Amino acid sequence: MLLKISRPLTLLLVSAAFVPLAGCASNRAQGGAADTQYVARDVNTLYNAGKDKLDRGQYKLAAALFDEVERQHPYSIWARRAQLMSAFSYYAAKDHQKSIDAARRFLSIHPGNKDAPYAYYLIALNHYEQIEDVTRDQSITRQALDALNELARRYPNTEYAADARLKIDLVNDHLAGKEMEIGRFYQNRHQWLASVIRFRTVIDDYQTTTHTPEALMRLTESYLALGIPEEAKKAAAVLAANYPGTKWYERAYALIQEHAPAA
């Protein structure tokens, strides 16, 4: 994944904020399958067993135990916390779809809960961490962008929205990179009109990204190849006005001087 970054500290702090129930899990089962098979257990035992597995880094077992809290004790006040803890445990286990499903289930049952921003944040993170490099299909990237934008729109004053806005910039840069890759592909095959469309998309839709200077230079190249020097000069002029000290401006200037000095 091109945009991979470390897991936000806020996420870990939130998981730690869920204090386990008082008392110890004296009936805690040992081993793998025995931990998750159906045995009627009190909410205290189940929740603490899940928290213990989470602390030990056994994320899938933790998720299964938190799911059992909700299944066996659906009307307990701890069922709500267990839903979020399950979503976080699946996220930590990199089982992104199950984490998304758990977070969405929480939101469907508790839409106005104070922890709803965190559930939206988990959904966005799960999409974000599945983003692949620009040579691959970018549908998951657009899903990540939608989820991040929804979080920032719904809860603009939260710490989660602040982190989402940073990620939105990175995702837009990634999508612009995909457009650039396709545009260069068309240029290499002398499909100049198709390349113009891609570079214009970068300039029009992703103008604040790091790819804009190159897009303007490539647009200059493509317009010259199409025999439209006036449009090429306009693209080069925008490049000169906004990115005068870059290598992309130098290349565009050289192209104009060589192919359309008096145009």
mmCIF file of C-alpha atoms in Angstrom:
data_model
loop_
_atom_site.group_PDB
_atom_site.id
_atom_site.type_symbol
_atom_site.label_atom_id
_atom_site.label_comp_id
_atom_site.label_asym_id
_atom_site.label_seq_id
_atom_site.Cartn_x
_atom_site.Cartn_y
_atom_site.Cartn_z
ATOM 1 C CA MET A 1 0.000 0.000 0.000
ATOM 2 C CA LEU A 2 1.463 3.323 -1.098
ATOM 3 C CA LEU A 3 0.046 5.439 1.704
ATOM 4 C CA LYS A 4 0.897 3.151 4.600
ATOM 5 C CA ILE A 5 1.587 4.970 7.836
ATOM 6 C CA SER A 6 1.765 3.903 11.441
ATOM 7 C CA ARG A 7 -1.465 3.286 13.335
ATOM 8 C CA PRO A 8 -2.618 6.553 14.941
ATOM 9 C CA LEU A 9 -1.839 6.857 18.608
ATOM 10 C CA THR A 10 -5.361 8.074 19.229
ATOM 11 C CA LEU A 11 -6.687 4.700 18.136
ATOM 12 C CA LEU A 12 -4.597 2.902 20.718
ATOM 13 C CA LEU A 13 -5.617 5.379 23.391
ATOM 14 C CA VAL A 14 -9.265 4.823 22.642
ATOM 15 C CA SER A 15 -8.915 1.066 22.923
ATOM 16 C CA ALA A 16 -7.154 1.480 26.256
ATOM 17 C CA ALA A 17 -9.945 3.719 27.489
ATOM 18 C CA PHE A 18 -12.312 0.784 27.623
ATOM 19 C CA VAL A 19 -11.745 -0.294 31.202
ATOM 20 C CA PRO A 20 -12.528 -3.972 31.814
ATOM 21 C CA LEU A 21 -15.191 -4.923 34.268
ATOM 22 C CA ALA A 22 -14.253 -5.252 37.899
ATOM 23 C CA GLY A 23 -13.179 -8.670 39.039
ATOM 24 C CA CYS A 24 -11.077 -11.322 37.402
ATOM 25 C CA ALA A 25 -11.968 -13.834 34.739
ATOM 26 C CA SER A 26 -11.515 -16.854 36.931
ATOM 27 C CA ASN A 27 -13.235 -19.131 34.443
ATOM 28 C CA ARG A 28 -11.135 -18.004 31.505
ATOM 29 C CA ALA A 29 -10.613 -20.846 29.072
ATOM 30 C CA GLN A 30 -7.133 -21.759 27.928
ATOM 31 C CA GLY A 31 -5.994 -22.303 24.342
ATOM 32 C CA GLY A 32 -7.433 -21.303 20.971
ATOM 33 C CA ALA A 33 -10.693 -23.020 20.000
ATOM 34 C CA ALA A 34 -11.760 -23.445 23.614
ATOM 35 C CA ASP A 35 -11.808 -19.667 24.022
ATOM 36 C CA THR A 36 -14.466 -19.096 21.395
ATOM 37 C CA GLN A 37 -16.686 -22.174 21.463
ATOM 38 C CA TYR A 38 -20.144 -21.509 22.818
ATOM 39 C CA VAL A 39 -20.279 -21.865 26.563
ATOM 40 C CA ALA A 40 -22.661 -19.729 28.576
ATOM 41 C CA ARG A 41 -20.475 -17.388 30.602
ATOM 42 C CA ASP A 42 -21.154 -14.268 32.605
ATOM 43 C CA VAL A 43 -20.429 -10.922 30.993
ATOM 44 C CA ASN A 44 -17.568 -10.244 33.377
ATOM 45 C CA THR A 45 -15.719 -13.403 32.369
ATOM 46 C CA LEU A 46 -16.268 -12.935 28.653
ATOM 47 C CA TYR A 47 -15.306 -9.275 28.507
ATOM 48 C CA ASN A 48 -12.157 -9.714 30.578
ATOM 49 C CA ALA A 49 -11.146 -12.744 28.538
ATOM 50 C CA GLY A 50 -11.458 -10.653 25.369
ATOM 51 C CA LYS A 51 -9.461 -7.793 26.898
ATOM 52 C CA ASP A 52 -6.764 -10.258 27.972
ATOM 53 C CA LYS A 53 -6.463 -11.652 24.429
ATOM 54 C CA LEU A 54 -6.326 -8.127 23.029
ATOM 55 C CA ASP A 55 -3.532 -7.164 25.423
ATOM 56 C CA ARG A 56 -1.625 -10.293 24.371
ATOM 57 C CA GLY A 57 -1.923 -9.407 20.679
ATOM 58 C CA GLN A 58 -4.281 -12.315 19.937
ATOM 59 C CA TYR A 59 -6.591 -10.082 18.007
ATOM 60 C CA LYS A 60 -8.818 -12.604 16.256
ATOM 61 C CA LEU A 61 -9.507 -14.455 19.498
ATOM 62 C CA ALA A 62 -10.198 -11.136 21.198
ATOM 63 C CA ALA A 63 -12.697 -10.197 18.494
ATOM 64 C CA ALA A 64 -14.474 -13.530 18.796
ATOM 65 C CA LEU A 65 -14.777 -13.138 22.562
ATOM 66 C CA PHE A 66 -16.116 -9.603 22.283
ATOM 67 C CA ASP A 67 -18.630 -10.906 19.748
ATOM 68 C CA GLU A 68 -19.689 -13.465 22.342
ATOM 69 C CA VAL A 69 -20.309 -10.681 24.863
ATOM 70 C CA GLU A 70 -22.791 -9.139 22.472
ATOM 71 C CA ARG A 71 -24.340 -12.482 21.503
ATOM 72 C CA GLN A 72 -24.746 -13.889 25.012
ATOM 73 C CA HIS A 73 -25.541 -10.603 26.775
ATOM 74 C CA PRO A 74 -27.164 -8.352 24.135
ATOM 75 C CA TYR A 75 -28.956 -6.182 26.700
ATOM 76 C CA SER A 76 -25.951 -5.592 28.909
ATOM 77 C CA ILE A 77 -24.402 -2.117 28.903
ATOM 78 C CA TRP A 78 -21.166 -3.924 28.058
ATOM 79 C CA ALA A 79 -22.557 -5.235 24.784
ATOM 80 C CA ARG A 80 -22.183 -1.753 23.282
ATOM 81 C CA ARG A 81 -18.534 -1.514 24.336
ATOM 82 C CA ALA A 82 -17.894 -5.043 23.163
ATOM 83 C CA GLN A 83 -19.106 -4.114 19.673
ATOM 84 C CA LEU A 84 -16.481 -1.399 19.362
ATOM 85 C CA MET A 85 -13.804 -3.551 20.948
ATOM 86 C CA SER A 86 -14.631 -6.255 18.420
ATOM 87 C CA ALA A 87 -14.331 -3.739 15.565
ATOM 88 C CA PHE A 88 -10.960 -2.572 16.874
ATOM 89 C CA SER A 89 -9.717 -6.154 17.378
ATOM 90 C CA TYR A 90 -10.599 -7.086 13.801
ATOM 91 C CA TYR A 91 -8.855 -3.924 12.621
ATOM 92 C CA ALA A 92 -5.731 -4.862 14.575
ATOM 93 C CA ALA A 93 -5.904 -8.340 13.018
ATOM 94 C CA LYS A 94 -6.107 -6.695 9.563
ATOM 95 C CA ASP A 95 -9.448 -8.351 8.935
ATOM 96 C CA HIS A 96 -10.725 -5.148 7.419
ATOM 97 C CA GLN A 97 -14.143 -6.256 6.213
ATOM 98 C CA LYS A 98 -15.134 -7.762 9.564
ATOM 99 C CA SER A 99 -13.955 -4.603 11.310
ATOM 100 C CA ILE A 100 -16.042 -2.455 8.964
ATOM 101 C CA ASP A 101 -19.065 -4.711 9.488
ATOM 102 C CA ALA A 102 -18.713 -4.541 13.280
ATOM 103 C CA ALA A 103 -18.371 -0.746 13.255
ATOM 104 C CA ARG A 104 -21.376 -0.368 10.965
ATOM 105 C CA ARG A 105 -23.415 -2.669 13.187
ATOM 106 C CA PHE A 106 -22.543 -0.454 16.144
ATOM 107 C CA LEU A 107 -23.659 2.643 14.230
ATOM 108 C CA SER A 108 -26.915 1.036 13.115
ATOM 109 C CA ILE A 109 -27.820 0.223 16.732
ATOM 110 C CA HIS A 110 -26.309 3.306 18.419
ATOM 111 C CA PRO A 111 -26.272 6.085 15.775
ATOM 112 C CA GLY A 112 -26.181 8.926 18.287
ATOM 113 C CA ASN A 113 -23.746 7.399 20.731
ATOM 114 C CA LYS A 114 -20.794 9.472 21.918
ATOM 115 C CA ASP A 115 -18.451 6.855 20.420
ATOM 116 C CA ALA A 116 -20.005 7.120 16.942
ATOM 117 C CA PRO A 117 -17.107 9.304 15.649
ATOM 118 C CA TYR A 118 -14.682 6.536 16.603
ATOM 119 C CA ALA A 119 -16.770 3.958 14.732
ATOM 120 C CA TYR A 120 -16.715 6.143 11.608
ATOM 121 C CA TYR A 121 -12.967 6.568 12.088
ATOM 122 C CA LEU A 122 -12.463 2.800 12.199
ATOM 123 C CA ILE A 123 -14.442 2.394 8.981
ATOM 124 C CA ALA A 124 -12.314 5.037 7.271
ATOM 125 C CA LEU A 125 -9.055 3.534 8.546
ATOM 126 C CA ASN A 126 -9.983 0.070 7.317
ATOM 127 C CA HIS A 127 -10.598 1.414 3.819
ATOM 128 C CA TYR A 128 -7.494 3.608 3.960
ATOM 129 C CA GLU A 129 -5.162 0.781 4.888
ATOM 130 C CA GLN A 130 -6.282 -1.258 1.891
ATOM 131 C CA ILE A 131 -5.166 1.365 -0.635
ATOM 132 C CA GLU A 132 -2.860 -0.143 -3.235
ATOM 133 C CA ASP A 133 -0.257 1.447 -5.485
ATOM 134 C CA VAL A 134 -1.265 3.493 -8.517
ATOM 135 C CA THR A 135 -0.752 0.597 -10.930
ATOM 136 C CA ARG A 136 -3.808 -1.146 -9.450
ATOM 137 C CA ASP A 137 -7.539 -0.415 -9.522
ATOM 138 C CA GLN A 138 -8.374 2.535 -7.264
ATOM 139 C CA SER A 139 -11.962 1.729 -6.268
ATOM 140 C CA ILE A 140 -10.914 1.075 -2.666
ATOM 141 C CA THR A 141 -9.091 4.426 -2.687
ATOM 142 C CA ARG A 142 -12.314 6.202 -3.577
ATOM 143 C CA GLN A 143 -14.149 4.302 -0.842
ATOM 144 C CA ALA A 144 -11.499 5.482 1.612
ATOM 145 C CA LEU A 145 -11.927 9.063 0.415
ATOM 146 C CA ASP A 146 -15.711 8.852 0.807
ATOM 147 C CA ALA A 147 -15.379 7.451 4.344
ATOM 148 C CA LEU A 148 -12.830 10.077 5.364
ATOM 149 C CA ASN A 149 -14.957 12.887 3.957
ATOM 150 C CA GLU A 150 -18.045 11.580 5.772
ATOM 151 C CA LEU A 151 -16.160 11.519 9.067
ATOM 152 C CA ALA A 152 -14.825 15.054 8.561
ATOM 153 C CA ARG A 153 -18.299 16.300 7.603
ATOM 154 C CA ARG A 154 -20.187 14.667 10.467
ATOM 155 C CA TYR A 155 -17.726 15.377 13.273
ATOM 156 C CA PRO A 156 -15.526 18.286 12.111
ATOM 157 C CA ASN A 157 -14.309 19.268 15.566
ATOM 158 C CA THR A 158 -13.049 15.869 16.708
ATOM 159 C CA GLU A 159 -9.480 14.578 16.757
ATOM 160 C CA TYR A 160 -10.597 11.887 14.342
ATOM 161 C CA ALA A 161 -11.683 14.503 11.794
ATOM 162 C CA ALA A 162 -8.321 16.250 12.131
ATOM 163 C CA ASP A 163 -6.536 13.026 11.239
ATOM 164 C CA ALA A 164 -9.060 12.367 8.461
ATOM 165 C CA ARG A 165 -8.297 15.715 6.832
ATOM 166 C CA LEU A 166 -4.602 14.856 6.701
ATOM 167 C CA LYS A 167 -5.413 11.526 5.105
ATOM 168 C CA ILE A 168 -7.780 13.158 2.615
ATOM 169 C CA ASP A 169 -4.841 15.164 1.252
ATOM 170 C CA LEU A 170 -2.778 11.983 0.916
ATOM 171 C CA VAL A 171 -5.603 10.119 -0.790
ATOM 172 C CA ASN A 172 -6.171 12.948 -3.275
ATOM 173 C CA ASP A 173 -2.459 12.944 -4.068
ATOM 174 C CA HIS A 174 -2.684 9.196 -4.634
ATOM 175 C CA LEU A 175 -5.647 9.536 -7.000
ATOM 176 C CA ALA A 176 -3.841 12.306 -8.888
ATOM 177 C CA GLY A 177 -0.878 9.949 -9.214
ATOM 178 C CA LYS A 178 -3.149 7.395 -10.847
ATOM 179 C CA GLU A 179 -4.334 9.981 -13.386
ATOM 180 C CA MET A 180 -0.717 10.900 -14.116
ATOM 181 C CA GLU A 181 0.212 7.270 -14.678
ATOM 182 C CA ILE A 182 -2.607 6.838 -17.198
ATOM 183 C CA GLY A 183 -1.766 10.149 -18.873
ATOM 184 C CA ARG A 184 1.882 9.145 -19.342
ATOM 185 C CA PHE A 185 0.701 5.779 -20.666
ATOM 186 C CA TYR A 186 -1.294 7.547 -23.395
ATOM 187 C CA GLN A 187 1.608 9.888 -24.169
ATOM 188 C CA ASN A 188 3.971 6.966 -24.691
ATOM 189 C CA ARG A 189 1.529 5.654 -27.298
ATOM 190 C CA HIS A 190 1.096 9.083 -28.897
ATOM 191 C CA GLN A 191 -2.568 9.181 -27.908
ATOM 192 C CA TRP A 192 -2.316 12.882 -27.218
ATOM 193 C CA LEU A 193 -5.991 13.775 -26.810
ATOM 194 C CA ALA A 194 -6.498 11.006 -24.259
ATOM 195 C CA SER A 195 -3.438 12.204 -22.348
ATOM 196 C CA VAL A 196 -4.764 15.780 -22.320
ATOM 197 C CA ILE A 197 -7.979 14.606 -20.662
ATOM 198 C CA ARG A 198 -6.022 12.890 -17.870
ATOM 199 C CA PHE A 199 -3.673 15.797 -17.220
ATOM 200 C CA ARG A 200 -6.595 18.242 -17.233
ATOM 201 C CA THR A 201 -8.281 16.074 -14.582
ATOM 202 C CA VAL A 202 -5.240 16.476 -12.351
ATOM 203 C CA ILE A 203 -5.214 20.251 -12.832
ATOM 204 C CA ASP A 204 -8.966 20.688 -12.405
ATOM 205 C CA ASP A 205 -9.726 18.147 -9.662
ATOM 206 C CA TYR A 206 -6.422 17.739 -7.794
ATOM 207 C CA GLN A 207 -4.779 21.118 -8.218
ATOM 208 C CA THR A 208 -3.409 21.250 -4.651
ATOM 209 C CA THR A 209 -1.501 17.968 -4.980
ATOM 210 C CA THR A 210 2.187 17.468 -5.672
ATOM 211 C CA HIS A 211 1.423 16.278 -9.222
ATOM 212 C CA THR A 212 0.142 19.587 -10.601
ATOM 213 C CA PRO A 213 3.490 20.974 -11.873
ATOM 214 C CA GLU A 214 4.237 17.829 -13.861
ATOM 215 C CA ALA A 215 0.660 17.731 -15.156
ATOM 216 C CA LEU A 216 1.059 21.266 -16.553
ATOM 217 C CA MET A 217 4.333 20.347 -18.236
ATOM 218 C CA ARG A 218 2.837 17.169 -19.704
ATOM 219 C CA LEU A 219 -0.138 19.188 -20.881
ATOM 220 C CA THR A 220 2.281 21.525 -22.655
ATOM 221 C CA GLU A 221 3.877 18.511 -24.380
ATOM 222 C CA SER A 222 0.548 17.060 -25.459
ATOM 223 C CA TYR A 223 -0.835 20.334 -26.816
ATOM 224 C CA LEU A 224 2.323 20.875 -28.869
ATOM 225 C CA ALA A 225 2.056 17.331 -30.228
ATOM 226 C CA LEU A 226 -1.558 18.026 -31.196
ATOM 227 C CA GLY A 227 -0.491 21.191 -33.034
ATOM 228 C CA ILE A 228 -2.190 23.592 -30.612
ATOM 229 C CA PRO A 229 0.673 25.916 -29.584
ATOM 230 C CA GLU A 230 -1.575 28.570 -28.036
ATOM 231 C CA GLU A 231 -2.980 26.073 -25.546
ATOM 232 C CA ALA A 232 0.527 24.823 -24.862
ATOM 233 C CA LYS A 233 1.654 28.369 -24.075
ATOM 234 C CA LYS A 234 -1.294 28.838 -21.709
ATOM 235 C CA ALA A 235 -0.345 25.698 -19.768
ATOM 236 C CA ALA A 236 3.291 26.806 -19.632
ATOM 237 C CA ALA A 237 2.234 30.274 -18.448
ATOM 238 C CA VAL A 238 0.247 28.805 -15.556
ATOM 239 C CA LEU A 239 3.282 26.683 -14.699
ATOM 240 C CA ALA A 240 5.534 29.753 -14.780
ATOM 241 C CA ALA A 241 3.195 31.750 -12.556
ATOM 242 C CA ASN A 242 2.771 29.069 -9.903
ATOM 243 C CA TYR A 243 5.890 26.886 -10.038
ATOM 244 C CA PRO A 244 8.656 29.061 -11.533
ATOM 245 C CA GLY A 245 11.582 27.356 -9.854
ATOM 246 C CA THR A 246 10.763 23.768 -10.730
ATOM 247 C CA LYS A 247 12.315 21.417 -13.261
ATOM 248 C CA TRP A 248 8.877 21.085 -14.837
ATOM 249 C CA TYR A 249 8.792 24.789 -15.680
ATOM 250 C CA GLU A 250 12.287 24.602 -17.154
ATOM 251 C CA ARG A 251 11.251 21.719 -19.400
ATOM 252 C CA ALA A 252 8.029 23.429 -20.464
ATOM 253 C CA TYR A 253 9.905 26.673 -21.209
ATOM 254 C CA ALA A 254 12.431 24.772 -23.320
ATOM 255 C CA LEU A 255 9.639 23.067 -25.252
ATOM 256 C CA ILE A 256 7.890 26.360 -25.990
ATOM 257 C CA GLN A 257 11.134 27.958 -27.130
ATOM 258 C CA GLU A 258 11.868 25.013 -29.394
ATOM 259 C CA HIS A 259 8.449 24.361 -30.904
ATOM 260 C CA ALA A 260 6.448 27.590 -30.593
ATOM 261 C CA PRO A 261 8.735 30.525 -29.823
ATOM 262 C CA ALA A 262 6.637 33.037 -31.759
ATOM 263 C CA ALA A 263 3.268 31.362 -31.402
#
